Each structure stands twice: as C-alpha cells, then as structure tokens.
Coordinates of C-alpha atoms and ligand atoms in Angstrom, one line a residue:
X1 CA -18.2 157.7 23.9
X2 CA -17.7 160.8 25.9
X3 CA -16.3 160.5 29.5
X4 CA -19.7 161.4 30.9
X5 CA -21.5 158.6 29.2
X6 CA -18.7 156.2 30.0
X7 CA -18.9 157.0 33.8
X8 CA -22.7 156.9 33.7
X9 CA -22.8 153.5 32.1
X10 CA -20.1 152.2 34.5
X11 CA -21.9 153.5 37.6
X12 CA -25.3 152.2 36.5
X13 CA -23.8 148.8 35.8
X14 CA -22.1 148.5 39.1
X15 CA -24.9 149.9 41.0
X16 CA -27.2 147.3 39.6
X17 CA -24.9 144.5 40.5
X18 CA -24.7 145.8 44.0
X19 CA -28.3 146.1 44.2
X20 CA -28.7 142.5 43.3
X21 CA -26.3 141.4 46.1
X22 CA -28.4 143.5 48.6
X23 CA -31.7 142.2 47.2
X24 CA -30.6 138.5 47.6
X25 CA -29.2 139.1 51.1
X26 CA -32.3 140.8 52.0
X27 CA -34.7 138.1 50.7
X28 CA -32.5 135.4 52.2
X29 CA -32.7 136.9 55.8
X30 CA -33.9 133.6 57.1
X31 CA -31.6 130.6 56.8
X32 CA -33.0 127.3 55.4
X33 CA -31.8 125.4 58.5
X34 CA -34.1 127.5 60.5
X35 CA -37.3 125.6 61.2
X36 CA -39.6 126.3 58.2
X37 CA -42.2 128.8 59.3
X38 CA -45.9 128.3 58.6
X39 CA -46.4 131.9 57.9
X40 CA -48.0 132.5 54.4
X41 CA -47.5 135.2 52.1
X42 CA -51.1 135.8 52.4
X43 CA -51.6 134.8 48.7
X44 CA -54.4 132.3 48.1
X45 CA -55.5 130.4 45.0
X46 CA -58.6 128.2 45.3
X47 CA -57.5 127.2 48.9
X48 CA -53.9 126.7 48.1
X49 CA -51.7 129.1 50.1
X50 CA -48.0 130.1 49.6
X51 CA -45.6 129.4 52.5
X52 CA -43.3 132.4 53.1
X53 CA -39.9 130.3 53.3
X54 CA -36.6 131.6 52.2
X55 CA -35.0 130.3 49.1
X56 CA -33.0 127.0 49.5
X57 CA -29.3 127.6 49.9
X58 CA -28.2 126.1 46.5
X59 CA -30.4 128.3 44.8
X60 CA -28.9 131.3 46.7
X61 CA -25.4 130.2 45.7
X62 CA -26.4 130.2 42.0
X63 CA -27.3 133.7 42.3
X64 CA -23.9 134.7 44.0
X65 CA -22.1 132.6 41.5
X66 CA -23.7 134.5 38.6
X67 CA -22.8 137.8 40.3
X68 CA -19.2 136.8 40.6
X69 CA -19.3 135.5 37.0
X70 CA -20.7 139.0 35.9
X71 CA -17.9 140.8 37.7
X72 CA -15.1 138.7 36.3
X73 CA -16.7 139.1 32.9
X74 CA -16.7 142.9 33.3
X75 CA -13.1 142.7 34.4
X76 CA -11.9 140.8 31.2
X77 CA -14.2 142.1 28.5
X78 CA -15.3 145.6 27.6
X79 CA -18.6 146.3 29.2
X80 CA -18.0 149.3 31.6
X81 CA -18.1 152.3 29.4
X82 CA -14.7 153.0 27.8
X83 CA -12.8 150.4 29.8
X84 CA -11.4 148.0 27.4
X85 CA -11.0 144.9 29.5
X86 CA -8.0 143.0 30.4
X87 CA -8.2 140.6 27.4
X88 CA -8.3 143.6 24.9
X89 CA -11.1 141.7 23.1
X90 CA -13.2 143.8 20.7
X91 CA -15.9 143.3 18.2
X92 CA -13.5 144.5 15.7
X93 CA -10.7 142.1 16.5
X94 CA -13.1 139.4 16.5
X95 CA -14.2 140.3 13.1
X96 CA -10.8 140.6 11.8
X97 CA -9.9 137.2 13.0
X98 CA -13.0 135.8 11.3
X99 CA -12.1 137.4 8.2
X100 CA -8.6 136.1 8.4
X101 CA -9.7 132.6 9.0
X102 CA -12.1 132.7 6.2
X103 CA -9.5 134.2 3.7
X104 CA -7.3 131.4 4.4
X105 CA -10.2 128.9 3.8
X106 CA -11.4 130.5 0.6
X107 CA -8.1 131.7 -0.9
X108 CA -7.4 128.3 -2.7
X109 CA -10.7 128.2 -4.2
X110 CA -10.4 131.7 -5.6
X111 CA -7.0 131.0 -6.7
X112 CA -8.3 128.2 -8.7
X113 CA -11.1 130.3 -10.4
X114 CA -8.6 133.1 -11.1
X115 CA -6.9 130.5 -13.6
X116 CA -9.9 130.1 -15.7
X117 CA -11.0 132.5 -18.5
X118 CA -14.0 134.6 -17.8
X119 CA -16.5 133.3 -20.4
X120 CA -15.8 129.8 -19.0
X121 CA -16.0 130.8 -15.4
X122 CA -19.4 132.5 -16.3
X123 CA -20.8 129.0 -17.0
X124 CA -19.5 127.4 -13.8
X125 CA -22.4 126.9 -11.3
X126 CA -20.1 126.8 -8.2
X127 CA -18.4 129.9 -9.3
X128 CA -21.6 131.8 -10.1
X129 CA -22.9 131.0 -6.7
X130 CA -19.9 132.5 -5.1
X131 CA -20.1 135.4 -7.5
X132 CA -23.8 136.0 -6.7
X133 CA -23.0 136.1 -2.9
X134 CA -20.1 138.6 -3.4
X135 CA -22.3 140.7 -5.7
X136 CA -25.2 140.6 -3.1
X137 CA -22.8 141.8 -0.4
X138 CA -20.8 144.4 -2.3
X139 CA -22.7 145.5 -5.4
X140 CA -26.3 145.1 -5.0
X141 CA -26.7 148.3 -2.8
X142 CA -26.0 150.4 -5.9
X143 CA -26.8 148.2 -8.9
X144 CA -29.8 146.2 -7.5
X145 CA -29.9 142.6 -6.6
X146 CA -30.3 141.6 -10.2
X147 CA -27.9 144.1 -11.5
X148 CA -30.8 146.0 -13.1
X149 CA -29.6 149.3 -11.7
X150 CA -31.8 152.4 -10.8
X151 CA -31.5 156.2 -11.3
X152 CA -27.9 157.2 -11.1
X153 CA -26.6 153.6 -11.1
X154 CA -26.3 151.8 -14.4
X155 CA -28.1 148.6 -15.4
X156 CA -25.3 146.1 -15.9
X157 CA -27.2 143.1 -16.9
X158 CA -28.5 144.3 -20.1
X159 CA -25.2 144.1 -22.3
X160 CA -25.1 147.8 -22.9
X161 CA -21.9 149.3 -21.7
X162 CA -20.5 152.6 -20.8
X163 CA -17.0 151.5 -20.4
X164 CA -17.1 148.2 -22.5
X165 CA -18.4 144.8 -21.8
X166 CA -15.4 142.7 -22.9
X167 CA -14.1 140.6 -19.8
X168 CA -11.1 142.8 -19.5
X169 CA -13.1 146.1 -19.7
X170 CA -15.5 144.8 -16.8
X171 CA -12.5 143.6 -14.8
X172 CA -10.9 147.1 -14.9
X173 CA -14.3 148.9 -14.2
X174 CA -14.5 146.9 -11.0
X175 CA -10.7 146.9 -10.1
X176 CA -10.0 150.4 -10.4
X177 CA -13.6 152.0 -10.4
X178 CA -14.8 154.6 -13.0
X179 CA -15.2 158.3 -13.0
X180 CA -17.6 159.7 -15.6
X181 CA -17.1 163.4 -16.5
X182 CA -19.9 165.0 -18.4
X183 CA -19.7 168.8 -18.0
X184 CA -22.9 170.8 -17.6
X185 CA -23.9 173.1 -20.6
X186 CA -26.2 175.3 -18.5
X187 CA -23.8 178.2 -19.0
X188 CA -22.9 177.9 -22.7
X189 CA -26.5 177.0 -23.9
X190 CA -29.7 178.9 -23.6
X191 CA -33.0 177.2 -22.8
X192 CA -34.0 177.0 -26.4
X193 CA -30.7 175.2 -27.4
X194 CA -30.9 172.9 -24.4
X195 CA -34.5 172.0 -25.3
X196 CA -33.7 171.4 -29.0
X197 CA -30.7 169.2 -28.2
X198 CA -32.7 167.3 -25.7
X199 CA -35.3 166.8 -28.6
X200 CA -32.5 165.7 -30.9
X201 CA -31.4 163.0 -28.2
X202 CA -35.1 161.9 -28.0
X203 CA -34.9 161.6 -31.9
X204 CA -31.6 159.6 -31.8
X205 CA -33.1 157.0 -29.4
X206 CA -35.9 156.3 -31.9
X207 CA -38.8 158.6 -30.6
X208 CA -41.0 161.0 -32.4
X209 CA -39.9 164.5 -32.3
X210 CA -41.1 167.6 -34.4
X211 CA -38.9 168.1 -37.5
X212 CA -37.8 171.7 -36.9
X213 CA -36.5 170.8 -33.4
X214 CA -34.5 168.0 -34.9
X215 CA -32.5 170.1 -37.4
X216 CA -31.8 172.8 -34.7
X217 CA -30.9 170.0 -32.1
X218 CA -28.6 168.3 -34.6
X219 CA -26.5 171.4 -35.1
X220 CA -26.1 171.9 -31.3
X221 CA -25.3 168.2 -30.9
X222 CA -22.5 168.4 -33.4
X223 CA -21.1 171.5 -31.7
X224 CA -21.4 170.5 -27.9
X225 CA -21.9 166.8 -27.7
X226 CA -20.5 164.8 -30.6
X227 CA -16.8 165.2 -29.3
X228 CA -17.8 162.7 -26.6
X229 CA -20.9 160.9 -27.7
X230 CA -19.9 160.6 -31.2
X231 CA -21.5 162.3 -34.2
X232 CA -24.2 159.7 -34.3
X233 CA -24.7 159.5 -30.6
X234 CA -23.1 156.0 -30.5
X235 CA -20.9 156.7 -27.5
X236 CA -17.2 156.5 -26.6
X237 CA -16.1 153.7 -24.3
X238 CA -12.7 155.5 -23.5
X239 CA -14.6 158.4 -21.9
X240 CA -17.5 156.3 -20.5
X241 CA -19.8 158.4 -22.7
X242 CA -23.0 156.4 -23.2
X243 CA -24.5 155.5 -26.5
X244 CA -27.7 157.6 -26.7
X245 CA -29.3 155.8 -29.6
X246 CA -30.8 152.9 -27.5
X247 CA -33.5 154.3 -25.3
X248 CA -31.8 152.8 -22.1
X249 CA -30.9 155.4 -19.5
X250 CA -29.1 155.7 -16.2
X251 CA -30.4 159.1 -15.3
X252 CA -33.8 158.8 -17.0
X253 CA -35.0 159.2 -20.7
X254 CA -37.8 161.7 -20.1
X255 CA -37.4 165.2 -21.6
X256 CA -36.9 166.7 -18.3
X257 CA -34.2 164.3 -17.1
X258 CA -32.3 164.8 -20.3
X259 CA -32.4 168.6 -20.1
X260 CA -31.3 168.2 -16.6
X261 CA -28.3 166.1 -17.8
X262 CA -27.5 168.8 -20.5
X263 CA -27.7 171.7 -18.1
X264 CA -26.0 170.2 -14.9
X265 CA -23.9 167.6 -16.5
X266 CA -23.3 164.0 -14.7
X267 CA -20.4 162.7 -12.8
X268 CA -21.1 159.0 -12.0
X269 CA -18.5 157.4 -9.9
X270 CA -17.9 153.7 -9.5
X271 CA -15.8 152.9 -6.5
X272 CA -12.7 151.0 -7.0
X273 CA -12.9 147.5 -5.4
X274 CA -9.3 146.5 -5.7
X275 CA -8.3 147.1 -2.1
X276 CA -11.6 146.0 -0.6
X277 CA -11.9 142.6 -2.5
X278 CA -8.6 141.8 -4.2
X279 CA -8.0 140.7 -7.7
X280 CA -9.1 137.0 -7.3
X281 CA -12.6 137.9 -5.9
X282 CA -12.9 140.5 -8.5
X283 CA -12.1 137.8 -11.2
X284 CA -15.2 136.0 -10.0
X285 CA -17.2 139.1 -9.9
X286 CA -16.3 139.9 -13.5
X287 CA -17.5 136.5 -14.7
X288 CA -20.6 137.0 -12.6
X289 CA -21.4 140.4 -14.2
X290 CA -20.6 138.9 -17.5
X291 CA -23.0 136.1 -16.8
X292 CA -25.8 138.6 -16.1
X293 CA -25.9 139.6 -19.9
X294 CA -25.2 136.1 -21.3
X295 CA -28.7 135.8 -22.9
X296 CA -28.3 139.1 -24.6
X297 CA -24.7 138.3 -25.7
X298 CA -25.8 135.0 -27.2
X299 CA -28.7 136.8 -29.2
X300 CA -26.2 139.3 -30.5
X301 CA -24.0 136.5 -31.6
X302 CA -27.0 134.9 -33.4
X303 CA -27.7 138.2 -35.0
X304 CA -24.1 138.7 -36.0
X305 CA -24.2 135.1 -37.5
X306 CA -27.1 135.9 -39.5
X307 CA -25.7 139.0 -41.1
Ligands
LIG401 C1 -21.6 153.1 -4.4 C2 -22.3 152.6 -5.4 C3 -21.6 151.5 -6.3 C4 -21.1 150.3 -5.8 C5 -21.1 149.8 -4.5 C6 -20.8 149.5 -7.0 N1 -21.0 150.3 -8.0 FE1 -20.4 149.7 -10.1 N2 -21.1 151.5 -10.7 C7 -21.6 152.6 -9.9 C8 -21.9 153.8 -10.7 C9 -22.4 155.1 -10.3 C10 -21.3 153.4 -12.0 C11 -21.4 154.3 -13.2 C12 -20.1 155.2 -13.3 C13 -20.3 156.1 -14.6 O1 -21.2 156.9 -14.3 O2 -19.7 155.9 -15.4 C14 -20.8 151.9 -11.9 C15 -20.5 151.3 -13.0 C16 -20.0 150.0 -13.0 C17 -19.7 149.2 -14.0 C18 -19.4 149.7 -15.5 C19 -20.7 149.7 -16.2 C20 -20.7 150.0 -17.7 O3 -21.6 150.3 -18.3 O4 -19.6 150.1 -18.3 C21 -19.5 147.8 -13.7 C22 -19.0 146.7 -14.6 C23 -19.8 147.9 -12.4 N3 -20.2 149.2 -11.9 C24 -19.7 146.7 -11.4 C25 -19.8 146.8 -10.1 C26 -19.6 145.7 -9.2 C27 -19.3 144.2 -9.7 C28 -19.8 146.1 -8.0 C29 -19.5 145.2 -6.8 C30 -18.2 144.9 -6.5 C31 -20.1 147.5 -8.2 N4 -20.2 147.9 -9.3 C32 -20.3 148.2 -6.9 C33 -21.8 152.5 -8.5 C34 -21.5 151.5 -7.8
LIG402 C1 -16.8 165.7 -22.3 C2 -17.5 164.7 -22.7 C3 -19.0 164.9 -22.8 C4 -19.7 165.8 -23.5 C5 -19.2 167.0 -24.1 C6 -21.1 165.5 -23.4 N1 -21.3 164.3 -22.6 FE1 -23.1 163.5 -22.2 N2 -22.2 162.3 -21.0 C7 -20.7 162.1 -21.0 C8 -20.4 161.1 -20.0 C9 -19.1 160.7 -19.7 C10 -21.8 160.7 -19.6 C11 -21.9 159.6 -18.4 C12 -22.1 160.3 -17.1 C13 -22.4 159.4 -16.1 O1 -22.3 158.1 -16.2 O2 -22.5 159.9 -14.9 C14 -22.7 161.4 -20.3 C15 -24.1 161.3 -20.0 C16 -25.0 161.7 -20.8 C17 -26.4 161.4 -20.7 C18 -27.1 160.5 -19.7 C19 -27.3 159.2 -20.3 C20 -28.1 158.3 -19.4 O3 -27.9 157.0 -19.4 O4 -29.0 158.8 -18.6 C21 -27.0 162.2 -21.7 C22 -28.6 162.4 -22.0 C23 -25.9 163.0 -22.3 N3 -24.9 162.6 -21.8 C24 -26.2 163.9 -23.3 C25 -25.4 164.8 -23.7 C26 -25.7 165.8 -24.6 C27 -27.0 166.1 -25.2 C28 -24.4 166.6 -24.8 C29 -24.2 167.9 -25.5 C30 -25.0 169.0 -25.0 C31 -23.4 165.8 -24.0 N4 -24.0 164.9 -23.4 C32 -22.1 166.3 -24.0 C33 -19.9 162.9 -21.7 C34 -20.0 163.9 -22.4

C-alpha cells in the first residue's frame, strides 16, 4: 500500500470515529434526567405520535463503549493503513499458525498411509477421501476435478502415460515435476512436409488418410520424429514423448493442432510438488492418481490374462 493510500485510510477511519462521537453527543444534548418533554418529532402514523426524547443513558453508554472498543482494536490490530498493530497479528501469521496446527494433527495419519504400498492404498476409502481433497485443492486447477485434463494439461485418469503409470513413476512426476521438450520443426520442414507428417500421425492413430501422404509422411517421421516418439510412434517414457497411436491428445488431435505441434513444438511443464506438499502427502496423491485409472488397469490385466 502506498503512503498516500495508507494516510487516506487512516484519516477516513479516524474522522469517522470522531464523527460518531460528535453525532452521539449532539443527539444526546438533553439528559434523560431532565423532565421528559412532550414535544413530538412531528411524525404521525394513524394518530400515533413520536415523542422527541433523548436516548436513555444506558444506550448512550453502549455507543461510547463500542467506540472505545473500536479504538483499542485499531491500536492492537492492523486496520489503519500500513500500521501493523501492537500485537503484530496478520492474516498471514494466523494462516501459518493454522497450517502448523493442522500439520501436527494430520502428520501421524499421513505417516501411517506412507507405510502402505500404493496399489493397496488406492483401495483404501479413508485414504482416497483424503487424496480427493488434496487433488481438488492442488491439482484440479490444471488436470480437472476428475483428472480428465484439458487442452495443454494431460488426462491422468485414462491409464495412458507420458512419463509412466507405475506407482514409482507417478510419484516422481508429482514429487519433482516434469518438463517436456518437443522442439519446433517449422524451420526445418516446409509446409508440405509438415502436412504429410501430420497426416502420417493421423494414420498412426488409426484414422483414414490418403495413401500418397502416408508414404511421404512416414519418411519425414523416420527422419524427424522417430528418435523421440519411436519408429512406430509408440512413445518414450524417458523423454515424456507421448504414444501417438492411441488417438488421445493433450494438445488436440485435429489436423490443425497436430500441424501446430510440429511447427512450434510443445514444452508442457508439471510443477514440482515436493516443497509444497511433502513426501507423505504426495504418497497419498500418487495412490489417488493411481486409483483414477484403476478400472482401465483391471481391463488391461484381463486382456493380458486372455492373451
Ligand atoms: C500448473 C498446472 C499443473 C498443476 C497445478 C498440476 N499439474 Fe500435473 N501436469 C501438468 C502438465 C502441464 C503436465 C504435463 C507435462 C508434460 O507436458 O509432460 C502434468 C503432468 C502430470 C503427470 C504425468 C502424466 C503422465 O502422463 O505421465 C502427473 C502424474 C501429474 N501431472 C499429476 C499431478 C498432481 C497429482 C497434481 C497435484 C499435486 C498436479 N499434477 C498438479 C500441469 C499441472
Ligand atoms: C526431442 C524429442 C521429440 C521430437 C524429435 C519430436 N517430439 Fe513430439 N513430442 C515430444 C514430447 C516430449 C512431447 C510432449 C510435449 C508436452 O507434453 O508438452 C511431444 C508431443 C507431441 C505431440 C502432441 C501429442 C498430444 O498429446 O497432443 C505430437 C502430435 C507430436 N509430438 C508429434 C511429433 C512429430 C510429428 C514429430 C516429428 C516432426 C515430433 N513430435 C518430434 C518429443 C519430441
């Protein structure tokens, strides 16, 4: 707050209090121990008139007491511009104290959860309620309330993973964050090459594309893309290069979006949560994220068993 606004607020606040004192004294000019007058205010409702008597003394004192209370409050707590108050109280310190006392209460619970393996924790209702709350507060802004993601923020509920879906891999994604690095090829490839390569990516994800584009695109893909995305577009967890064969997209699967991705590259960044949440909470969050794709995992297991 600038000095001007600080003084502005201080003066207005004090002037208001003084004005209240003056107003009370002014309205209370007549003492209640004077004989009540029969003067009326001139207001009349259906024959009822209002006597113009001063306020009773006890009521008057209530006003004075609240003014004194207000002044003491402004002395102790921040309220007058930049003045911090004698107690040094701030919303921030109050918040810190609250966080600290909550840490103390919840730490044993998280420590107990931290002992259990992720797949087991993912089936524990109590832990998953806690996980859902943590997710809602810390992750949903980007990944959506259901983990379904949106443009630029991956779906983490579909069991398709850029950086890996094993418990340890999810844990590391959350703990340390992830930084994806796909360079742009707008300089290296002309428009035709970009279009043919995008068409080839279309084809990889199982969609219909003219034959001649496919063969041209395949060659470009081998030259420019296969190093990271794999020769068949199956992706590479170590680089966070997504599998391009599944028709599931973070940046959009239309021809235009894919061409933009190729021209400009993509550098998605998952912020590290280690310092914000600590390892025990991240353990619970890992289990929660794991649980979001549990149905798909079970289906996958059934398919594997059938094979
Ligand atoms: C500021 C936005 C943001 C927030 C907040 C955020 N994420 Fe992310 N997250 C991302 C982005 C962007 C990526 C993709 C990074 C990339 O492009 O590789 C990602 C990736 C991930 C991945 C890896 C997905 C994969 O396919 O391998 C996991 C797991 C994840 N986030 C979990 C979480 C959890 C749990 C939280 C909450 C503690 C969280 N994220 C909070 C933006 C965010
Ligand atoms: C240096 C490694 C690297 C190279 C080379 C590379 N990519 Fe990528 N690509 C990535 C990474 C990493 C991501 C994830 C970006 C992110 O999450 O922000 C990605 C993302 C994509 C996406 C977006 C997927 C989605 O979910 O929306 C497409 C499409 C894609 N790449 C196509 C290509 C094509 C086509 C080429 C060749 C012209 C190529 N990439 C070359 C690493 C690479």
